[in-house]
CSV table of C-alpha atoms and ligand atoms in Angstrom, one decimal:
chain,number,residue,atom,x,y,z
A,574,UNK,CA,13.5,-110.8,80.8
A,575,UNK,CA,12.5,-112.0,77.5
A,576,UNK,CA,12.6,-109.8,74.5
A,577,UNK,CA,8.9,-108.3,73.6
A,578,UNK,CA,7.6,-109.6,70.4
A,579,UNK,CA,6.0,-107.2,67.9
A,580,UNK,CA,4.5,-108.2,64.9
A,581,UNK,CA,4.7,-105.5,61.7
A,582,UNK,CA,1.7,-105.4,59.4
A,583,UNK,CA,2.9,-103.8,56.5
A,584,UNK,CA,-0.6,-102.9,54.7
A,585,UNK,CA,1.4,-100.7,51.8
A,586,UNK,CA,2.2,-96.8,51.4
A,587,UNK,CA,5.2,-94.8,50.8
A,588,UNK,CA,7.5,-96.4,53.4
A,589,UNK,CA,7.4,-100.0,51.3
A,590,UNK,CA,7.8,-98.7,47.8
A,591,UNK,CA,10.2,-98.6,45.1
A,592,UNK,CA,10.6,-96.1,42.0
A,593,UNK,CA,8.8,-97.7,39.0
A,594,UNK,CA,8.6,-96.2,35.9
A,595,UNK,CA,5.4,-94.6,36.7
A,596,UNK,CA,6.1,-93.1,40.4
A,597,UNK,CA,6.4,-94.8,43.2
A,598,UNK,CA,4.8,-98.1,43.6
A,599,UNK,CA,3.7,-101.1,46.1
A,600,UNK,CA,6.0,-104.5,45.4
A,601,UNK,CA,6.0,-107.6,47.5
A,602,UNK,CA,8.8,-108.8,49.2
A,603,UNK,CA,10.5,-105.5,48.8
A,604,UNK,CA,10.4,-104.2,52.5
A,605,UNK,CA,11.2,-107.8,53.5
A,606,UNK,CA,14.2,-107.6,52.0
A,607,UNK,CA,15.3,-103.9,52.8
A,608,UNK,CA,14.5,-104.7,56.2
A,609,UNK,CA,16.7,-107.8,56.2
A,610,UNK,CA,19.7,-105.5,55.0
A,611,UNK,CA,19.2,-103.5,58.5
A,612,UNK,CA,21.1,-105.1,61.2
A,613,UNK,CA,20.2,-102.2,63.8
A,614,UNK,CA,16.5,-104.0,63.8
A,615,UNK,CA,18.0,-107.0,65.4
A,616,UNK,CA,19.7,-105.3,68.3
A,617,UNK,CA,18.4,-105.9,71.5
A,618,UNK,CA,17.2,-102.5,72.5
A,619,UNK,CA,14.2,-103.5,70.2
A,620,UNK,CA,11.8,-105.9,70.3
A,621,UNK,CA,12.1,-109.1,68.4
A,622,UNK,CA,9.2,-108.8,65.3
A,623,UNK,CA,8.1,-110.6,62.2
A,624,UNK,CA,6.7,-109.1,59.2
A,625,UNK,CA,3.3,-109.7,57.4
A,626,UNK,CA,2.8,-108.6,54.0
A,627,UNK,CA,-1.1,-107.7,53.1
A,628,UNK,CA,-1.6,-109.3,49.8
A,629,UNK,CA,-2.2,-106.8,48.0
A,630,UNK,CA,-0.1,-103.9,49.3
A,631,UNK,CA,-1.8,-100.7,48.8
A,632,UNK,CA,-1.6,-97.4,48.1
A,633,UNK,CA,-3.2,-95.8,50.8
A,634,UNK,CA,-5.7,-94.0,48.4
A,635,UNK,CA,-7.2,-97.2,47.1
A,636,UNK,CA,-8.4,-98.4,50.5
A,637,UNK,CA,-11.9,-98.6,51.6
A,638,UNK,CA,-13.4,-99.3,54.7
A,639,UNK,CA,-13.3,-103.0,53.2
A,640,UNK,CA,-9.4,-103.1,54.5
A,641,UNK,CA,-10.2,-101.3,57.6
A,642,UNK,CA,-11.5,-104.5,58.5
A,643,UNK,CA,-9.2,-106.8,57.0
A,644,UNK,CA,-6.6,-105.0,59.2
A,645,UNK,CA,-8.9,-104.9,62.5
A,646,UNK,CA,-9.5,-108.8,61.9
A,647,UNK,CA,-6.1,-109.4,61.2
A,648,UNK,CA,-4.9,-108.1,64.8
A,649,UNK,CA,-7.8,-110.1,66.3
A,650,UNK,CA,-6.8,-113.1,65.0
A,651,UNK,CA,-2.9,-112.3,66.0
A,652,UNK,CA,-3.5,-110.8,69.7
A,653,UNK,CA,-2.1,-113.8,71.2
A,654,UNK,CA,1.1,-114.1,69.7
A,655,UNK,CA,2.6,-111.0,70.3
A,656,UNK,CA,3.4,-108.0,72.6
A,657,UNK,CA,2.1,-105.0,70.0
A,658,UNK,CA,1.5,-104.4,66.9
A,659,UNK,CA,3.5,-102.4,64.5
A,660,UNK,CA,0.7,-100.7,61.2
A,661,UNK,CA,3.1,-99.9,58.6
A,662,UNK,CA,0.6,-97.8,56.3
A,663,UNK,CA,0.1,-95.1,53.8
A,664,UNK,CA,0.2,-91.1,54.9
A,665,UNK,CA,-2.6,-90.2,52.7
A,666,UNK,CA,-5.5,-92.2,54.3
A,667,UNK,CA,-3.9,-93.5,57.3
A,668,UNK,CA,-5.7,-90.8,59.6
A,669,UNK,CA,-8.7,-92.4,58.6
A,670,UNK,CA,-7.7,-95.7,59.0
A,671,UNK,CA,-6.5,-95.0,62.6
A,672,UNK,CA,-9.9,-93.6,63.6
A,673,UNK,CA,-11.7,-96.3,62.1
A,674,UNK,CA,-9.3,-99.1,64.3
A,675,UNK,CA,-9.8,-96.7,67.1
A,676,UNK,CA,-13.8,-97.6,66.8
A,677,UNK,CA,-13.8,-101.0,65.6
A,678,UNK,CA,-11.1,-102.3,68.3
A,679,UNK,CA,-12.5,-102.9,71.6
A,680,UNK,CA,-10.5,-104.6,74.6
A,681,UNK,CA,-7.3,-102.6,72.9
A,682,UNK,CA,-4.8,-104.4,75.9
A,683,UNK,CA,-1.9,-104.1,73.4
A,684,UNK,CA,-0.2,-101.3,71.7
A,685,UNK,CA,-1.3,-100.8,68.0
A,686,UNK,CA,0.9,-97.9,66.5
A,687,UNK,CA,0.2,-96.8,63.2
A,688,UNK,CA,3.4,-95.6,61.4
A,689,UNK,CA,4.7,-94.8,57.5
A,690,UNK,CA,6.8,-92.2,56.0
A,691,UNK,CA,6.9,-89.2,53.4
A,692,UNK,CA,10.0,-90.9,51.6
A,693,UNK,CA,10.7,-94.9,50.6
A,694,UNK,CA,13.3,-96.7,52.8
A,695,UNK,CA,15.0,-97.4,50.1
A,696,UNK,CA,15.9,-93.4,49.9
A,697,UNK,CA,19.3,-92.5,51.2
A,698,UNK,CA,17.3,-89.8,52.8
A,699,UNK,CA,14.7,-90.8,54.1
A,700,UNK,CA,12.5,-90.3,57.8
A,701,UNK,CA,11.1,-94.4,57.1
A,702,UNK,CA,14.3,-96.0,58.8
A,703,UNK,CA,13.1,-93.3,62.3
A,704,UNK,CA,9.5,-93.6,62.0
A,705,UNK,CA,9.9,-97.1,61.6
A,706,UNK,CA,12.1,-97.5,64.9
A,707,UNK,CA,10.0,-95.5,66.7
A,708,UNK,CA,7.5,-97.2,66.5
A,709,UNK,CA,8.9,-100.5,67.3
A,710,UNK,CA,9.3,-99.0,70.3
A,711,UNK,CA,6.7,-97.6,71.2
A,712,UNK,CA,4.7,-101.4,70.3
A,713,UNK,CA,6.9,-102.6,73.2
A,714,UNK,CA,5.7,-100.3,75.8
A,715,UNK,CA,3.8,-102.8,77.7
A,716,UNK,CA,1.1,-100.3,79.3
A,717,UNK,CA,0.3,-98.3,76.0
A,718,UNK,CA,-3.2,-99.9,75.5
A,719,UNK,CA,-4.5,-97.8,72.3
A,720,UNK,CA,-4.4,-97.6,68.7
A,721,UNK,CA,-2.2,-94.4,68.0
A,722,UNK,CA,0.1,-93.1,65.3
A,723,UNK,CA,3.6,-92.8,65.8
A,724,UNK,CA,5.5,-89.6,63.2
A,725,UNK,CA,8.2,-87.9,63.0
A,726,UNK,CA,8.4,-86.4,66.6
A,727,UNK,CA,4.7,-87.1,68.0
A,728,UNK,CA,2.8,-89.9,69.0
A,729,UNK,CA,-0.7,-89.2,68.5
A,730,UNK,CA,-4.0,-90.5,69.8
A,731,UNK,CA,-5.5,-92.4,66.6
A,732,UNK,CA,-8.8,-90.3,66.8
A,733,UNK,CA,-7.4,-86.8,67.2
A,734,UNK,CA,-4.8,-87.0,64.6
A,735,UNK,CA,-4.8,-85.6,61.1
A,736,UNK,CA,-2.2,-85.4,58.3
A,737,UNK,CA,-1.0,-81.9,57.7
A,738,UNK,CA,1.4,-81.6,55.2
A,739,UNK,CA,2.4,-83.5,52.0
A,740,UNK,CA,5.8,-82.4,51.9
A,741,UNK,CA,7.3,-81.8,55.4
A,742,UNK,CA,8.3,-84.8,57.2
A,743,UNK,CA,6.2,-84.0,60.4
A,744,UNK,CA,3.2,-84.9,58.3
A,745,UNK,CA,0.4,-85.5,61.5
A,746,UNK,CA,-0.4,-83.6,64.3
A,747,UNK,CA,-3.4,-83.4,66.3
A,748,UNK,CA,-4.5,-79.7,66.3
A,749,UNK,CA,-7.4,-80.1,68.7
A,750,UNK,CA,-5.4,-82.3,71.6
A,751,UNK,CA,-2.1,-82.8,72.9
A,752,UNK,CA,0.0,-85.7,71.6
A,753,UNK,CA,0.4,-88.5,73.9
A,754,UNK,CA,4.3,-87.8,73.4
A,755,UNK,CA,7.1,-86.1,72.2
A,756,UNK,CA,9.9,-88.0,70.5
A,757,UNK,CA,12.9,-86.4,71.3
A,758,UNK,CA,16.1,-87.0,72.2
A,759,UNK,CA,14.0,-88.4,74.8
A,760,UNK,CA,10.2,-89.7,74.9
A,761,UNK,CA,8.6,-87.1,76.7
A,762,UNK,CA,4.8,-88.4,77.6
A,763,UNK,CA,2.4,-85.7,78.0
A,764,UNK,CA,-0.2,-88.5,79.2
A,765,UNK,CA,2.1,-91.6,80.5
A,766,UNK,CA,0.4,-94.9,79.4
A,767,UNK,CA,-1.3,-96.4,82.6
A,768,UNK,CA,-2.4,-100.0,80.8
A,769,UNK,CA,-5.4,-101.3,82.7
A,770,UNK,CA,-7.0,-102.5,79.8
A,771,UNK,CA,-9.1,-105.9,79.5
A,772,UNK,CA,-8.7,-108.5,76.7
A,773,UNK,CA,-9.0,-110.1,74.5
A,774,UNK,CA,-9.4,-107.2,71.7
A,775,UNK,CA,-12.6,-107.9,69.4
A,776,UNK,CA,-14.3,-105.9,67.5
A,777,UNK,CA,-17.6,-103.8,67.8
A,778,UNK,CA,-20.7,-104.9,66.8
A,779,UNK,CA,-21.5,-102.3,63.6
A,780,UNK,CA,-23.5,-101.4,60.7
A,781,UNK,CA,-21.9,-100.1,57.9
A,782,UNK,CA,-23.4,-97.2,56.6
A,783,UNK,CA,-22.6,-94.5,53.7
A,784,UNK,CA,-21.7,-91.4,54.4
A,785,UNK,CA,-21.1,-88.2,52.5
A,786,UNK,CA,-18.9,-85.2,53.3
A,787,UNK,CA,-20.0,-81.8,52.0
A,788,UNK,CA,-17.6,-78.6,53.3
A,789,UNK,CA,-19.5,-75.6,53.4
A,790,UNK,CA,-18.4,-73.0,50.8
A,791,UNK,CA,-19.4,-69.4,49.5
A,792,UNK,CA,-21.5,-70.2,46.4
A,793,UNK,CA,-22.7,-73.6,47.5
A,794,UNK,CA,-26.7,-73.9,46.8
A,795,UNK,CA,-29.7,-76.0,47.5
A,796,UNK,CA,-29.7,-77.9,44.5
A,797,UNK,CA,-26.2,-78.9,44.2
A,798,UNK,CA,-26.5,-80.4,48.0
A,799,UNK,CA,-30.2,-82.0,47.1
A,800,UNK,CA,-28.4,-83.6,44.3
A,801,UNK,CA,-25.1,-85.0,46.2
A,802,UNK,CA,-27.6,-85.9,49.4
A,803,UNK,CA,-29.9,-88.6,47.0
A,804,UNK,CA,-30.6,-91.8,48.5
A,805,UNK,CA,-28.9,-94.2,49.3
A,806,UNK,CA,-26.7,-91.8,51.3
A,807,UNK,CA,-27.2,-92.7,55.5
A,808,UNK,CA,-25.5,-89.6,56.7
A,809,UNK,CA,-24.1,-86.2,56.1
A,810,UNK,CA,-20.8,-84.9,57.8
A,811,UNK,CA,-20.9,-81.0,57.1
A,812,UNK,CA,-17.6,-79.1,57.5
A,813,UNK,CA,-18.9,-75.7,58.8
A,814,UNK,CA,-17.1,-72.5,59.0
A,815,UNK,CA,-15.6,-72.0,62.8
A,816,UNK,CA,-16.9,-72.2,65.5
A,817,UNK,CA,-20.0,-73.7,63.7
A,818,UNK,CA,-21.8,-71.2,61.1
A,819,UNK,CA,-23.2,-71.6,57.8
A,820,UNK,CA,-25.1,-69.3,55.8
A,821,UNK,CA,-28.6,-69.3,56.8
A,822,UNK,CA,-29.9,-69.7,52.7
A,823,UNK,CA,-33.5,-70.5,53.4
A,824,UNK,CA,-33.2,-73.1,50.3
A,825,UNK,CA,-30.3,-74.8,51.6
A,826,UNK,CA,-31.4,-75.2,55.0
A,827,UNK,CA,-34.8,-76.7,53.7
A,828,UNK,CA,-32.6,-78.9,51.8
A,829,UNK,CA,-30.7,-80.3,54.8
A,830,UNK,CA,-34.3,-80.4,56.5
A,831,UNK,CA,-35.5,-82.8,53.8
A,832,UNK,CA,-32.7,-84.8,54.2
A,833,UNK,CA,-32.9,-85.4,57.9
A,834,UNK,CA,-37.0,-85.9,57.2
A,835,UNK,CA,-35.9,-89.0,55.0
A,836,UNK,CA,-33.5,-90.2,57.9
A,837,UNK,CA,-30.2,-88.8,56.8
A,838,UNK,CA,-28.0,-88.0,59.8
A,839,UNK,CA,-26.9,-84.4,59.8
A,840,UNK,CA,-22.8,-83.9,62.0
A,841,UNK,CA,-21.1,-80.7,62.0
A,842,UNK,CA,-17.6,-80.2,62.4
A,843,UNK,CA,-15.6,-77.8,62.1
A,844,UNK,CA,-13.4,-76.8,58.7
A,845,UNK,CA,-10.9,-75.1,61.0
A,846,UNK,CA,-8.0,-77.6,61.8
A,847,UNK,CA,-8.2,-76.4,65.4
A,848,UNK,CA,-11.0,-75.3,68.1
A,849,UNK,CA,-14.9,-77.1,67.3
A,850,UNK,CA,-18.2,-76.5,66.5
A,851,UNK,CA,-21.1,-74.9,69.1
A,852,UNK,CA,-23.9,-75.0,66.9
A,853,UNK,CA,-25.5,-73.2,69.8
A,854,UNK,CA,-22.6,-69.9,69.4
A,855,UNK,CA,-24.3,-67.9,66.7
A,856,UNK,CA,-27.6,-67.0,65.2
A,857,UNK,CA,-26.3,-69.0,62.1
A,858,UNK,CA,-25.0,-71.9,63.5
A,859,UNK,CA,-28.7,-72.3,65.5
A,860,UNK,CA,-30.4,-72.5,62.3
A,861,UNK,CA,-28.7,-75.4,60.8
A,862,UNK,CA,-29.3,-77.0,64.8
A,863,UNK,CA,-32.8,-76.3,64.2
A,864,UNK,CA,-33.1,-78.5,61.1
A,865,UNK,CA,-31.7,-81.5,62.9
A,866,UNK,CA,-27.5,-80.8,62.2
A,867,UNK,CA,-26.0,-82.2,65.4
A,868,UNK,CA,-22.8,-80.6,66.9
A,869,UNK,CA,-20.0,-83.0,67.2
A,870,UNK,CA,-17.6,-80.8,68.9
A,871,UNK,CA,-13.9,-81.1,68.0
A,872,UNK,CA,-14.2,-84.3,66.3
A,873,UNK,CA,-11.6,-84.1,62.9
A,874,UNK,CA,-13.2,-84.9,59.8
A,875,UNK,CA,-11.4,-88.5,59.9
A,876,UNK,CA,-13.1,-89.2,63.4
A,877,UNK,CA,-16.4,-88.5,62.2
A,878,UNK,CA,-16.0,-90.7,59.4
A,879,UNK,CA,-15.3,-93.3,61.1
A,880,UNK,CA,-17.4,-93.3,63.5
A,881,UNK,CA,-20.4,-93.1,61.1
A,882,UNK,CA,-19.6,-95.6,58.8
A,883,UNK,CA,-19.1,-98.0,61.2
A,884,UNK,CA,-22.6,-96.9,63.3
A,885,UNK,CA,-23.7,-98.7,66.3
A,886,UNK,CA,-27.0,-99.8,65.6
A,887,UNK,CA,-28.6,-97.5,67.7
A,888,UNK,CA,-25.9,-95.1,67.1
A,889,UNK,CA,-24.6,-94.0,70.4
A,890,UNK,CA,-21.2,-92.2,69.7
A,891,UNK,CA,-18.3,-91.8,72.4
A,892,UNK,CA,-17.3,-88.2,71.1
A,893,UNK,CA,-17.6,-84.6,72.9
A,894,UNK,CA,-20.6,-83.1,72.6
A,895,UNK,CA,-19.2,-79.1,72.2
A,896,UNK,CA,-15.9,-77.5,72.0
A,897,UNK,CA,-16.5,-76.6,75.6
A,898,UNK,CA,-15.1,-80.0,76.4
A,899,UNK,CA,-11.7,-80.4,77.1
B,1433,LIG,N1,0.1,-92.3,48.4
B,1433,LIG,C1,0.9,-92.8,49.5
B,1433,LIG,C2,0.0,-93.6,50.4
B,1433,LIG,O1,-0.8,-93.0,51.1
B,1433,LIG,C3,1.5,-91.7,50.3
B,1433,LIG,C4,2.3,-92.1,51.5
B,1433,LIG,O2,2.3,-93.2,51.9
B,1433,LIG,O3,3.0,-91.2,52.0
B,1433,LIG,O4,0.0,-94.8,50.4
C-alpha cells in the first residue's frame, strides 16, 4: 500500500514561532527547519507530507476573512496532489477560520484538519509536537471528508467548535455537540467517518458582507447600538442572554427595528457557551422575534460569522433553526 500523502499548510500561530524580543513571533523557515530536526515525522506509521509556508505567516489576530480565502483557494488548487490536508494555524482565531472553510469548501472528499498549539515547538514542553502528530493522522484517514479541528484530546467538527481557554492546553471544545473523537490512548470516534463525499472540492458561490457583533449587556442602550449599527453594516449577530432573552427597552427594540427596516439582518445566538436560543421561550425573547431578530439555534458565535460574511446571495443558511434540534 503506498504511504498517504498529506500536505501541511502552515498559515502562522503559536505552534511556528520563536521568542523575539518582543513575545513570541512568526519567522519563515523556522518550522521547516524544527520539523526537519524530528525524525519521528518520517516513520512510516505517518503519512509522507510536504510543508507550505504562507507568505506572510500570521498571527492568528491579524487575519481577515481576506486569508480565509487565500487558505480555501490554496486547498483547491492542491486537492489533487494529496491525501488530506494538514491547517497548521493560530488558537486565537482559528475557530473562526474553521467555520468559515466549513462554508466556503464544498465537495470536502478529503480530510482538512485544522491544528496549532498553546506553546512553540521549539518549547521543551510543549503540546505542538502531539497536536501536530495528531493530526497527521487524522489527514490520512481516508473516509474523514470534513473540515475539522484536531486539539489536545478532541477532534472537533469545524462549525461547532470554539476555543475555551488561553492557558490550558485543551484549548477547544465544542460545548453544544459531541466531538467527532476522543484522542486517547486510542481514537475513540463518537461519529466514525463514513466518506461518501463527491469531488472535486470548490468553493461556494458568496457575497461578502459586513457584519457586526453586539453581546447583550445590563446597561446597554438605544443610542450606543444606533450608533455601532450605522450603515454600511449588512448584518447584526446579537449574543442574547440564555435561552434567548433581552431586555424588552422599548428604545432598543425600536432601534433594532430600524435596523432591520434599512435591510440589516438581525441573528441571535446565544452568550451561554452551551444550550441555544428559542426566541419563541419567553415573553422577552418574543419581542426581539417580533422586530425581525431570527433565532439561529445553537450556532457559536464563530459559526454565525461565518456564515454571514460569506452570504449566499439569497442567503439560505444550513444551520438549526432552535435549540430543539439535536
Ligand atoms: N496569538 C496566537 C495566534 O492566534 C495564539 C496561538 O496561536 O495560540 O496566532
Amino acid at each position: 500500500m503506498t504511504r498517504p500523502h498529506v500536505l501541511i499548510l502552515h498559515v502562522g500561530g503559536t505552534i511556528g514561532m520563536r521568542r523575539t524580543p518582543s513575545g513570541y513571533g512568526t519567522h519563515p523557515g523556522h518550522l521547516a527547519e524544527l520539523l526537519q530536526s524530528m525524525p519521528e515525522l518520517q516513520r512510516p506509521e505517518l503519512p509522507a507530507w510536504d510543508l507550505h509556508e504562507f507568505d506572510p505567516l500570521l498571527d492568528s489576530a491579524e487575519m481577515t476573512p481576506d486569508d480565509w480565502l487565500r487558505i480555501a483557494e490554496t486547498l483547491v488548487g492542491r486537492q489533487n496532489d494529496y491525501d488530506g490536508f494538514v491547517v497548521l494555524h493560530g488558537t486565537d482565531t482559528m475557530a473562526y477560520t474553521a467555520a468559515a472553510l466549513d462554508r466556503l469548501l464544498l465537495g470536502v472528499h478529503k480530510p482538512v484538519v485544522l491544528t496549532g498549539s498553546q506553546i512553540p515547538l521549539f518549547e521543551v514542553r510543549n503540546d505542538a509536537r502531539e497536536n501536530l502528530i495528531n493530526a497527521l493522522t487524522f489527514a490520512a484517514t481516508p473516509d474523514l471528508h470534513e473540515v475539522c479541528i484536531a486539539f489536545d484530546d478532541v477532534l472537533l467538527r469545524a462549525s461547532t467548535a470554539t476555543k475555551v481557554s488561553s492557558f490550558d492546553l485543551h484549548a477547544f471544545d465544542a460545548p453544544n455537540a459531541a466531538p467527532l473523537a476522543h484522542i486517547g490512548v486510542n481514537v475513540r470516534w463518537t461519529r466514525p467517518p463514513t466518506g461518501g463525499a463527491q469531488g472535486p472540492m470548490h468553493l461556494r458561490p458568496h457575497e461578502r458582507r459586513r457584519v457586526l457583533s453586539v453581546r447583550l449587556y445590563p446597561g446597554l442602550t438605544a443610542d450606543m447600538l444606533t450608533n455601532v449599527l450605522q450603515d454600511p453594516i449588512d448584518a447584526l449577530i446579537l449574543e442574547m442572554y440564555g435561552a434567548g432573552n433581552g431586555p424588552r427597552d422599548p428604545d432598543l427594540l425600536a432601534a433594532l427595528e430600524a435596523a432591520h427596516a434599512r435591510g440589516v439582518r438581525l441573528v441571535a445566538v446565544s452568550q451561554t457557551p452551551s444550550g441555544g436560543v428559542n426566541l419563541a421561550d419567553y415573553e422577552t425573547g418574543q419581542a426581539y422575534a417580533r422586530v425581525g431578530v431570527e433565532s439561529w439555534g445553537r450556532a457559536t458565535t464563530e459559526a454565525a460569522l461565518a456564515a454571514l460574511t460569506l452570504s449566499d446571495k439569497e442567503q439560505t443558511l444550513m444551520l438549526e433553526p432552535s435549540h430543539e434540534a439535536s
